[in-house]
Amino acid sequence: MKQGLYKFGTIGIILAVTAFFAFMNESFLTYQNVSDILRSISIVTLLAIGVTFTLVVDGFDLSVGATASLATVTSAAALVLYRQELLVALLIPLLCGLLVGLLNAFLVVRIKLPDLLATLSVMYIINGLQLTLTKGSSIYEGMTGATGRFIPSFLFIGQGSVLGIPVPVVIMLLAAVITYIFLEKTTYGRMFYMTGSNREAARLAGIPTNRYRFYAYGISGLFASIGGIVLTSRIGTGQVSAGGPLLMDAVAAAYIGYAIFGAKKPNIIGTLLGSVLIGIILNGLTMMNVPYYAQDIIKGSILVAALAFSFASKK
């Protein structure tokens, strides 16, 4: 029984929380609300997948929220301020995200700074950079000096749907499936896990561990920038520091993954289900008219519980 609770306890919690909110509000399980939940967690999941990659190599990335914010600002600026087309509006934030990830990797792997301190420092640098570039204001259509606009093809990424499924949800599911197959079913994915489980043993076995750590932080930056692009296209503005509130949700989702099916390790399916759990709770609390500032207490408690469980499992 204990083994069963350990493996399927998180799934049981998701089902129990869903049943509770469905009982409290008959609109909770409607198609529209379920669609809203999935759409809202899609961005968090993309950031959390990046965090998961760094956790796999025994690292950590605190800069994903700031990187997502930078992606929102750069993609919006490309469209609204510089009147660029879709390809440029996508490539610029992706390149910025990759550069941020490589900067994190350089500080952690080459300079040998602790990952928490290095990525925290980069987070502040990025926040200062985007505030400097935008002078603290958001980027939107019709702002002073702006002649461009958010083109329909870009807005489709965050607001469109395919066969009734929101495009952000499609992107989230494709990202989860591809990264799951890569980490769990390929030799390269196993090398990521070996690097994180015992770096010295992996190095002696001939695995270029530093290279895989570089890859992990680069992938984290890329996924954070993808999340920022989806966020921008969803809200139709480039909001400064828009990705900041997503950091804690992404970290909590990644750490909840340790508890899924008794994995005792970061994994993509666990990260996805962790995002689902957080999304259900926040949506249900909103429908019950719980103030947004009180929801932070709940999110903080979830993060503490996830961290306690994951570190206890690791120990």
PDB file of N, CA and C in Angstrom, residues 234-311:
ATOM      1  N   ARG A 234      -0.267  35.524 -26.953  1.00  0.00           N
ATOM      2  CA  ARG A 234      -1.548  35.317 -26.272  1.00  0.00           C
ATOM      3  C   ARG A 234      -2.150  36.628 -25.786  1.00  0.00           C
ATOM      4  N   ILE A 235      -1.330  37.498 -25.184  1.00  0.00           N
ATOM      5  CA  ILE A 235      -1.849  38.738 -24.605  1.00  0.00           C
ATOM      6  C   ILE A 235      -1.757  39.913 -25.571  1.00  0.00           C
ATOM      7  N   GLY A 236      -0.986  39.795 -26.634  1.00  0.00           N
ATOM      8  CA  GLY A 236      -0.912  40.839 -27.642  1.00  0.00           C
ATOM      9  C   GLY A 236      -0.147  42.071 -27.225  1.00  0.00           C
ATOM     10  N   THR A 237       0.703  41.951 -26.218  1.00  0.00           N
ATOM     11  CA  THR A 237       1.570  43.057 -25.805  1.00  0.00           C
ATOM     12  C   THR A 237       2.902  42.479 -25.334  1.00  0.00           C
ATOM     13  N   GLY A 238       3.905  43.325 -25.324  1.00  0.00           N
ATOM     14  CA  GLY A 238       5.196  42.929 -24.771  1.00  0.00           C
ATOM     15  C   GLY A 238       5.351  43.530 -23.386  1.00  0.00           C
ATOM     16  N   GLN A 239       4.904  42.807 -22.380  1.00  0.00           N
ATOM     17  CA  GLN A 239       4.894  43.332 -21.022  1.00  0.00           C
ATOM     18  C   GLN A 239       6.234  43.089 -20.332  1.00  0.00           C
ATOM     19  N   VAL A 240       6.773  44.144 -19.764  1.00  0.00           N
ATOM     20  CA  VAL A 240       8.033  44.042 -19.038  1.00  0.00           C
ATOM     21  C   VAL A 240       7.836  43.183 -17.795  1.00  0.00           C
ATOM     22  N   SER A 241       8.773  42.270 -17.564  1.00  0.00           N
ATOM     23  CA  SER A 241       8.753  41.377 -16.390  1.00  0.00           C
ATOM     24  C   SER A 241       7.515  40.483 -16.342  1.00  0.00           C
ATOM     25  N   ALA A 242       6.915  40.214 -17.509  1.00  0.00           N
ATOM     26  CA  ALA A 242       5.726  39.366 -17.537  1.00  0.00           C
ATOM     27  C   ALA A 242       6.032  37.929 -17.136  1.00  0.00           C
ATOM     28  N   GLY A 243       7.270  37.488 -17.346  1.00  0.00           N
ATOM     29  CA  GLY A 243       7.607  36.106 -17.023  1.00  0.00           C
ATOM     30  C   GLY A 243       8.006  35.882 -15.580  1.00  0.00           C
ATOM     31  N   GLY A 244       8.199  36.963 -14.813  1.00  0.00           N
ATOM     32  CA  GLY A 244       8.631  36.811 -13.427  1.00  0.00           C
ATOM     33  C   GLY A 244       7.721  35.929 -12.584  1.00  0.00           C
ATOM     34  N   PRO A 245       6.393  36.160 -12.613  1.00  0.00           N
ATOM     35  CA  PRO A 245       5.499  35.333 -11.797  1.00  0.00           C
ATOM     36  C   PRO A 245       5.467  33.864 -12.199  1.00  0.00           C
ATOM     37  N   LEU A 246       5.961  33.537 -13.393  1.00  0.00           N
ATOM     38  CA  LEU A 246       5.924  32.152 -13.867  1.00  0.00           C
ATOM     39  C   LEU A 246       7.041  31.300 -13.279  1.00  0.00           C
ATOM     40  N   LEU A 247       8.056  31.934 -12.703  1.00  0.00           N
ATOM     41  CA  LEU A 247       9.223  31.198 -12.229  1.00  0.00           C
ATOM     42  C   LEU A 247       8.852  30.176 -11.166  1.00  0.00           C
ATOM     43  N   MET A 248       8.124  30.631 -10.127  1.00  0.00           N
ATOM     44  CA  MET A 248       7.815  29.725  -9.025  1.00  0.00           C
ATOM     45  C   MET A 248       6.932  28.572  -9.482  1.00  0.00           C
ATOM     46  N   ASP A 249       5.973  28.855 -10.385  1.00  0.00           N
ATOM     47  CA  ASP A 249       5.126  27.787 -10.905  1.00  0.00           C
ATOM     48  C   ASP A 249       5.942  26.761 -11.678  1.00  0.00           C
ATOM     49  N   ALA A 250       6.893  27.238 -12.490  1.00  0.00           N
ATOM     50  CA  ALA A 250       7.713  26.328 -13.286  1.00  0.00           C
ATOM     51  C   ALA A 250       8.600  25.462 -12.401  1.00  0.00           C
ATOM     52  N   VAL A 251       9.197  26.068 -11.386  1.00  0.00           N
ATOM     53  CA  VAL A 251      10.058  25.308 -10.471  1.00  0.00           C
ATOM     54  C   VAL A 251       9.243  24.276  -9.707  1.00  0.00           C
ATOM     55  N   ALA A 252       8.069  24.690  -9.215  1.00  0.00           N
ATOM     56  CA  ALA A 252       7.216  23.747  -8.476  1.00  0.00           C
ATOM     57  C   ALA A 252       6.804  22.583  -9.364  1.00  0.00           C
ATOM     58  N   ALA A 253       6.431  22.863 -10.607  1.00  0.00           N
ATOM     59  CA  ALA A 253       6.019  21.793 -11.524  1.00  0.00           C
ATOM     60  C   ALA A 253       7.162  20.818 -11.766  1.00  0.00           C
ATOM     61  N   ALA A 254       8.376  21.339 -11.948  1.00  0.00           N
ATOM     62  CA  ALA A 254       9.522  20.461 -12.199  1.00  0.00           C
ATOM     63  C   ALA A 254       9.825  19.578 -10.997  1.00  0.00           C
ATOM     64  N   TYR A 255       9.713  20.127  -9.795  1.00  0.00           N
ATOM     65  CA  TYR A 255      10.011  19.333  -8.604  1.00  0.00           C
ATOM     66  C   TYR A 255       8.887  18.367  -8.253  1.00  0.00           C
ATOM     67  N   ILE A 256       7.655  18.703  -8.594  1.00  0.00           N
ATOM     68  CA  ILE A 256       6.570  17.748  -8.390  1.00  0.00           C
ATOM     69  C   ILE A 256       6.815  16.489  -9.207  1.00  0.00           C
ATOM     70  N   GLY A 257       7.531  16.661 -10.329  1.00  0.00           N
ATOM     71  CA  GLY A 257       7.826  15.513 -11.179  1.00  0.00           C
ATOM     72  C   GLY A 257       8.560  14.386 -10.477  1.00  0.00           C
ATOM     73  N   TYR A 258       9.293  14.708  -9.426  1.00  0.00           N
ATOM     74  CA  TYR A 258       9.991  13.659  -8.677  1.00  0.00           C
ATOM     75  C   TYR A 258       9.009  12.637  -8.095  1.00  0.00           C
ATOM     76  N   ALA A 259       7.792  13.093  -7.790  1.00  0.00           N
ATOM     77  CA  ALA A 259       6.850  12.237  -7.075  1.00  0.00           C
ATOM     78  C   ALA A 259       5.983  11.397  -8.000  1.00  0.00           C
ATOM     79  N   ILE A 260       6.064  11.624  -9.307  1.00  0.00           N
ATOM     80  CA  ILE A 260       5.203  10.915 -10.234  1.00  0.00           C
ATOM     81  C   ILE A 260       5.704   9.495 -10.456  1.00  0.00           C
ATOM     82  N   PHE A 261       4.845   8.523 -10.207  1.00  0.00           N
ATOM     83  CA  PHE A 261       5.142   7.101 -10.447  1.00  0.00           C
ATOM     84  C   PHE A 261       6.419   6.648  -9.742  1.00  0.00           C
ATOM     85  N   GLY A 262       6.765   7.304  -8.631  1.00  0.00           N
ATOM     86  CA  GLY A 262       7.941   6.912  -7.871  1.00  0.00           C
ATOM     87  C   GLY A 262       9.225   7.073  -8.644  1.00  0.00           C
ATOM     88  N   ALA A 263       9.288   8.057  -9.521  1.00  0.00           N
ATOM     89  CA  ALA A 263      10.451   8.207 -10.409  1.00  0.00           C
ATOM     90  C   ALA A 263      11.730   8.534  -9.644  1.00  0.00           C
ATOM     91  N   LYS A 264      11.617   9.334  -8.588  1.00  0.00           N
ATOM     92  CA  LYS A 264      12.771   9.767  -7.789  1.00  0.00           C
ATOM     93  C   LYS A 264      13.790  10.527  -8.630  1.00  0.00           C
ATOM     94  N   LYS A 265      13.342  11.111  -9.713  1.00  0.00           N
ATOM     95  CA  LYS A 265      14.232  11.884 -10.577  1.00  0.00           C
ATOM     96  C   LYS A 265      13.388  12.873 -11.375  1.00  0.00           C
ATOM     97  N   PRO A 266      13.979  13.947 -11.841  1.00  0.00           N
ATOM     98  CA  PRO A 266      13.230  14.864 -12.698  1.00  0.00           C
ATOM     99  C   PRO A 266      12.848  14.177 -13.999  1.00  0.00           C
ATOM    100  N   ASN A 267      11.610  14.355 -14.422  1.00  0.00           N
ATOM    101  CA  ASN A 267      11.146  13.724 -15.653  1.00  0.00           C
ATOM    102  C   ASN A 267      10.040  14.558 -16.272  1.00  0.00           C
ATOM    103  N   ILE A 268       9.889  14.447 -17.570  1.00  0.00           N
ATOM    104  CA  ILE A 268       8.997  15.328 -18.315  1.00  0.00           C
ATOM    105  C   ILE A 268       7.529  15.044 -18.016  1.00  0.00           C
ATOM    106  N   ILE A 269       7.148  13.783 -17.926  1.00  0.00           N
ATOM    107  CA  ILE A 269       5.754  13.461 -17.624  1.00  0.00           C
ATOM    108  C   ILE A 269       5.374  14.016 -16.253  1.00  0.00           C
ATOM    109  N   GLY A 270       6.270  13.866 -15.297  1.00  0.00           N
ATOM    110  CA  GLY A 270       6.011  14.420 -13.968  1.00  0.00           C
ATOM    111  C   GLY A 270       5.898  15.934 -14.000  1.00  0.00           C
ATOM    112  N   THR A 271       6.757  16.584 -14.790  1.00  0.00           N
ATOM    113  CA  THR A 271       6.692  18.033 -14.923  1.00  0.00           C
ATOM    114  C   THR A 271       5.356  18.470 -15.514  1.00  0.00           C
ATOM    115  N   LEU A 272       4.903  17.767 -16.550  1.00  0.00           N
ATOM    116  CA  LEU A 272       3.624  18.095 -17.173  1.00  0.00           C
ATOM    117  C   LEU A 272       2.472  17.943 -16.180  1.00  0.00           C
ATOM    118  N   LEU A 273       2.455  16.841 -15.458  1.00  0.00           N
ATOM    119  CA  LEU A 273       1.389  16.624 -14.476  1.00  0.00           C
ATOM    120  C   LEU A 273       1.502  17.612 -13.314  1.00  0.00           C
ATOM    121  N   GLY A 274       2.712  18.006 -12.968  1.00  0.00           N
ATOM    122  CA  GLY A 274       2.877  19.038 -11.950  1.00  0.00           C
ATOM    123  C   GLY A 274       2.265  20.354 -12.382  1.00  0.00           C
ATOM    124  N   SER A 275       2.465  20.720 -13.648  1.00  0.00           N
ATOM    125  CA  SER A 275       1.836  21.932 -14.185  1.00  0.00           C
ATOM    126  C   SER A 275       0.317  21.806 -14.169  1.00  0.00           C
ATOM    127  N   VAL A 276      -0.185  20.625 -14.503  1.00  0.00           N
ATOM    128  CA  VAL A 276      -1.633  20.405 -14.476  1.00  0.00           C
ATOM    129  C   VAL A 276      -2.179  20.598 -13.061  1.00  0.00           C
ATOM    130  N   LEU A 277      -1.497  20.043 -12.077  1.00  0.00           N
ATOM    131  CA  LEU A 277      -1.944  20.180 -10.687  1.00  0.00           C
ATOM    132  C   LEU A 277      -1.981  21.645 -10.268  1.00  0.00           C
ATOM    133  N   ILE A 278      -0.926  22.373 -10.562  1.00  0.00           N
ATOM    134  CA  ILE A 278      -0.880  23.791 -10.191  1.00  0.00           C
ATOM    135  C   ILE A 278      -1.967  24.570 -10.924  1.00  0.00           C
ATOM    136  N   GLY A 279      -2.153  24.278 -12.204  1.00  0.00           N
ATOM    137  CA  GLY A 279      -3.178  24.973 -12.973  1.00  0.00           C
ATOM    138  C   GLY A 279      -4.574  24.713 -12.445  1.00  0.00           C
ATOM    139  N   ILE A 280      -4.855  23.466 -12.075  1.00  0.00           N
ATOM    140  CA  ILE A 280      -6.172  23.130 -11.525  1.00  0.00           C
ATOM    141  C   ILE A 280      -6.414  23.875 -10.221  1.00  0.00           C
ATOM    142  N   ILE A 281      -5.421  23.878  -9.356  1.00  0.00           N
ATOM    143  CA  ILE A 281      -5.582  24.531  -8.056  1.00  0.00           C
ATOM    144  C   ILE A 281      -5.810  26.037  -8.226  1.00  0.00           C
ATOM    145  N   LEU A 282      -4.999  26.687  -9.043  1.00  0.00           N
ATOM    146  CA  LEU A 282      -5.126  28.132  -9.212  1.00  0.00           C
ATOM    147  C   LEU A 282      -6.443  28.493  -9.883  1.00  0.00           C
ATOM    148  N   ASN A 283      -6.848  27.716 -10.879  1.00  0.00           N
ATOM    149  CA  ASN A 283      -8.117  27.977 -11.545  1.00  0.00           C
ATOM    150  C   ASN A 283      -9.289  27.773 -10.588  1.00  0.00           C
ATOM    151  N   GLY A 284      -9.231  26.692  -9.805  1.00  0.00           N
ATOM    152  CA  GLY A 284     -10.309  26.439  -8.857  1.00  0.00           C
ATOM    153  C   GLY A 284     -10.415  27.510  -7.791  1.00  0.00           C
ATOM    154  N   LEU A 285      -9.270  27.967  -7.298  1.00  0.00           N
ATOM    155  CA  LEU A 285      -9.278  29.030  -6.289  1.00  0.00           C
ATOM    156  C   LEU A 285      -9.827  30.329  -6.871  1.00  0.00           C
ATOM    157  N   THR A 286      -9.493  30.607  -8.124  1.00  0.00           N
ATOM    158  CA  THR A 286     -10.015  31.811  -8.777  1.00  0.00           C
ATOM    159  C   THR A 286     -11.532  31.739  -8.909  1.00  0.00           C
ATOM    160  N   MET A 287     -12.048  30.569  -9.278  1.00  0.00           N
ATOM    161  CA  MET A 287     -13.493  30.410  -9.420  1.00  0.00           C
ATOM    162  C   MET A 287     -14.208  30.498  -8.076  1.00  0.00           C
ATOM    163  N   MET A 288     -13.466  30.226  -6.988  1.00  0.00           N
ATOM    164  CA  MET A 288     -14.039  30.355  -5.645  1.00  0.00           C
ATOM    165  C   MET A 288     -13.819  31.758  -5.079  1.00  0.00           C
ATOM    166  N   ASN A 289     -13.313  32.668  -5.942  1.00  0.00           N
ATOM    167  CA  ASN A 289     -13.106  34.069  -5.564  1.00  0.00           C
ATOM    168  C   ASN A 289     -12.077  34.248  -4.447  1.00  0.00           C
ATOM    169  N   VAL A 290     -11.077  33.358  -4.421  1.00  0.00           N
ATOM    170  CA  VAL A 290      -9.974  33.523  -3.473  1.00  0.00           C
ATOM    171  C   VAL A 290      -9.067  34.622  -4.010  1.00  0.00           C
ATOM    172  N   PRO A 291      -8.712  35.626  -3.211  1.00  0.00           N
ATOM    173  CA  PRO A 291      -7.869  36.735  -3.699  1.00  0.00           C
ATOM    174  C   PRO A 291      -6.549  36.227  -4.255  1.00  0.00           C
ATOM    175  N   TYR A 292      -6.055  36.917  -5.265  1.00  0.00           N
ATOM    176  CA  TYR A 292      -4.828  36.480  -5.939  1.00  0.00           C
ATOM    177  C   TYR A 292      -3.639  36.461  -5.000  1.00  0.00           C
ATOM    178  N   TYR A 293      -3.608  37.406  -4.021  1.00  0.00           N
ATOM    179  CA  TYR A 293      -2.477  37.429  -3.109  1.00  0.00           C
ATOM    180  C   TYR A 293      -2.510  36.249  -2.149  1.00  0.00           C
ATOM    181  N   ALA A 294      -3.691  35.726  -1.868  1.00  0.00           N
ATOM    182  CA  ALA A 294      -3.781  34.530  -1.027  1.00  0.00           C
ATOM    183  C   ALA A 294      -3.352  33.287  -1.801  1.00  0.00           C
ATOM    184  N   GLN A 295      -3.509  33.334  -3.128  1.00  0.00           N
ATOM    185  CA  GLN A 295      -3.090  32.192  -3.941  1.00  0.00           C
ATOM    186  C   GLN A 295      -1.584  31.983  -3.886  1.00  0.00           C
ATOM    187  N   ASP A 296      -0.835  33.050  -3.662  1.00  0.00           N
ATOM    188  CA  ASP A 296       0.613  32.905  -3.526  1.00  0.00           C
ATOM    189  C   ASP A 296       0.972  32.029  -2.329  1.00  0.00           C
ATOM    190  N   ILE A 297       0.155  32.092  -1.280  1.00  0.00           N
ATOM    191  CA  ILE A 297       0.391  31.237  -0.116  1.00  0.00           C
ATOM    192  C   ILE A 297       0.263  29.773  -0.526  1.00  0.00           C
ATOM    193  N   ILE A 298      -0.762  29.488  -1.321  1.00  0.00           N
ATOM    194  CA  ILE A 298      -0.981  28.119  -1.776  1.00  0.00           C
ATOM    195  C   ILE A 298       0.170  27.668  -2.666  1.00  0.00           C
ATOM    196  N   LYS A 299       0.578  28.538  -3.608  1.00  0.00           N
ATOM    197  CA  LYS A 299       1.677  28.173  -4.504  1.00  0.00           C
ATOM    198  C   LYS A 299       2.970  27.954  -3.729  1.00  0.00           C
ATOM    199  N   GLY A 300       3.225  28.820  -2.755  1.00  0.00           N
ATOM    200  CA  GLY A 300       4.425  28.649  -1.938  1.00  0.00           C
ATOM    201  C   GLY A 300       4.395  27.348  -1.157  1.00  0.00           C
ATOM    202  N   SER A 301       3.234  26.988  -0.651  1.00  0.00           N
ATOM    203  CA  SER A 301       3.096  25.738   0.104  1.00  0.00           C
ATOM    204  C   SER A 301       3.319  24.534  -0.803  1.00  0.00           C
ATOM    205  N   ILE A 302       2.792  24.612  -2.025  1.00  0.00           N
ATOM    206  CA  ILE A 302       2.999  23.524  -2.983  1.00  0.00           C
ATOM    207  C   ILE A 302       4.481  23.365  -3.287  1.00  0.00           C
ATOM    208  N   LEU A 303       5.168  24.488  -3.468  1.00  0.00           N
ATOM    209  CA  LEU A 303       6.595  24.437  -3.772  1.00  0.00           C
ATOM    210  C   LEU A 303       7.376  23.838  -2.606  1.00  0.00           C
ATOM    211  N   VAL A 304       7.054  24.234  -1.378  1.00  0.00           N
ATOM    212  CA  VAL A 304       7.731  23.684  -0.208  1.00  0.00           C
ATOM    213  C   VAL A 304       7.523  22.174  -0.134  1.00  0.00           C
ATOM    214  N   ALA A 305       6.266  21.733  -0.337  1.00  0.00           N
ATOM    215  CA  ALA A 305       5.965  20.306  -0.283  1.00  0.00           C
ATOM    216  C   ALA A 305       6.709  19.553  -1.389  1.00  0.00           C
ATOM    217  N   ALA A 306       6.756  20.125  -2.603  1.00  0.00           N
ATOM    218  CA  ALA A 306       7.464  19.473  -3.696  1.00  0.00           C
ATOM    219  C   ALA A 306       8.959  19.376  -3.430  1.00  0.00           C
ATOM    220  N   LEU A 307       9.537  20.446  -2.906  1.00  0.00           N
ATOM    221  CA  LEU A 307      10.966  20.439  -2.595  1.00  0.00           C
ATOM    222  C   LEU A 307      11.283  19.429  -1.490  1.00  0.00           C
ATOM    223  N   ALA A 308      10.435  19.415  -0.451  1.00  0.00           N
ATOM    224  CA  ALA A 308      10.657  18.484   0.657  1.00  0.00           C
ATOM    225  C   ALA A 308      10.611  17.040   0.163  1.00  0.00           C
ATOM    226  N   PHE A 309       9.618  16.747  -0.688  1.00  0.00           N
ATOM    227  CA  PHE A 309       9.479  15.371  -1.177  1.00  0.00           C
ATOM    228  C   PHE A 309      10.629  14.998  -2.098  1.00  0.00           C
ATOM    229  N   SER A 310      10.977  15.910  -3.019  1.00  0.00           N
ATOM    230  CA  SER A 310      12.021  15.577  -3.986  1.00  0.00           C
ATOM    231  C   SER A 310      13.381  15.381  -3.321  1.00  0.00           C
ATOM    232  N   PHE A 311      13.715  16.243  -2.354  1.00  0.00           N
ATOM    233  CA  PHE A 311      15.010  16.103  -1.695  1.00  0.00           C
ATOM    234  C   PHE A 311      15.038  14.890  -0.776  1.00  0.00           C
TER     235      PHE A 311
END
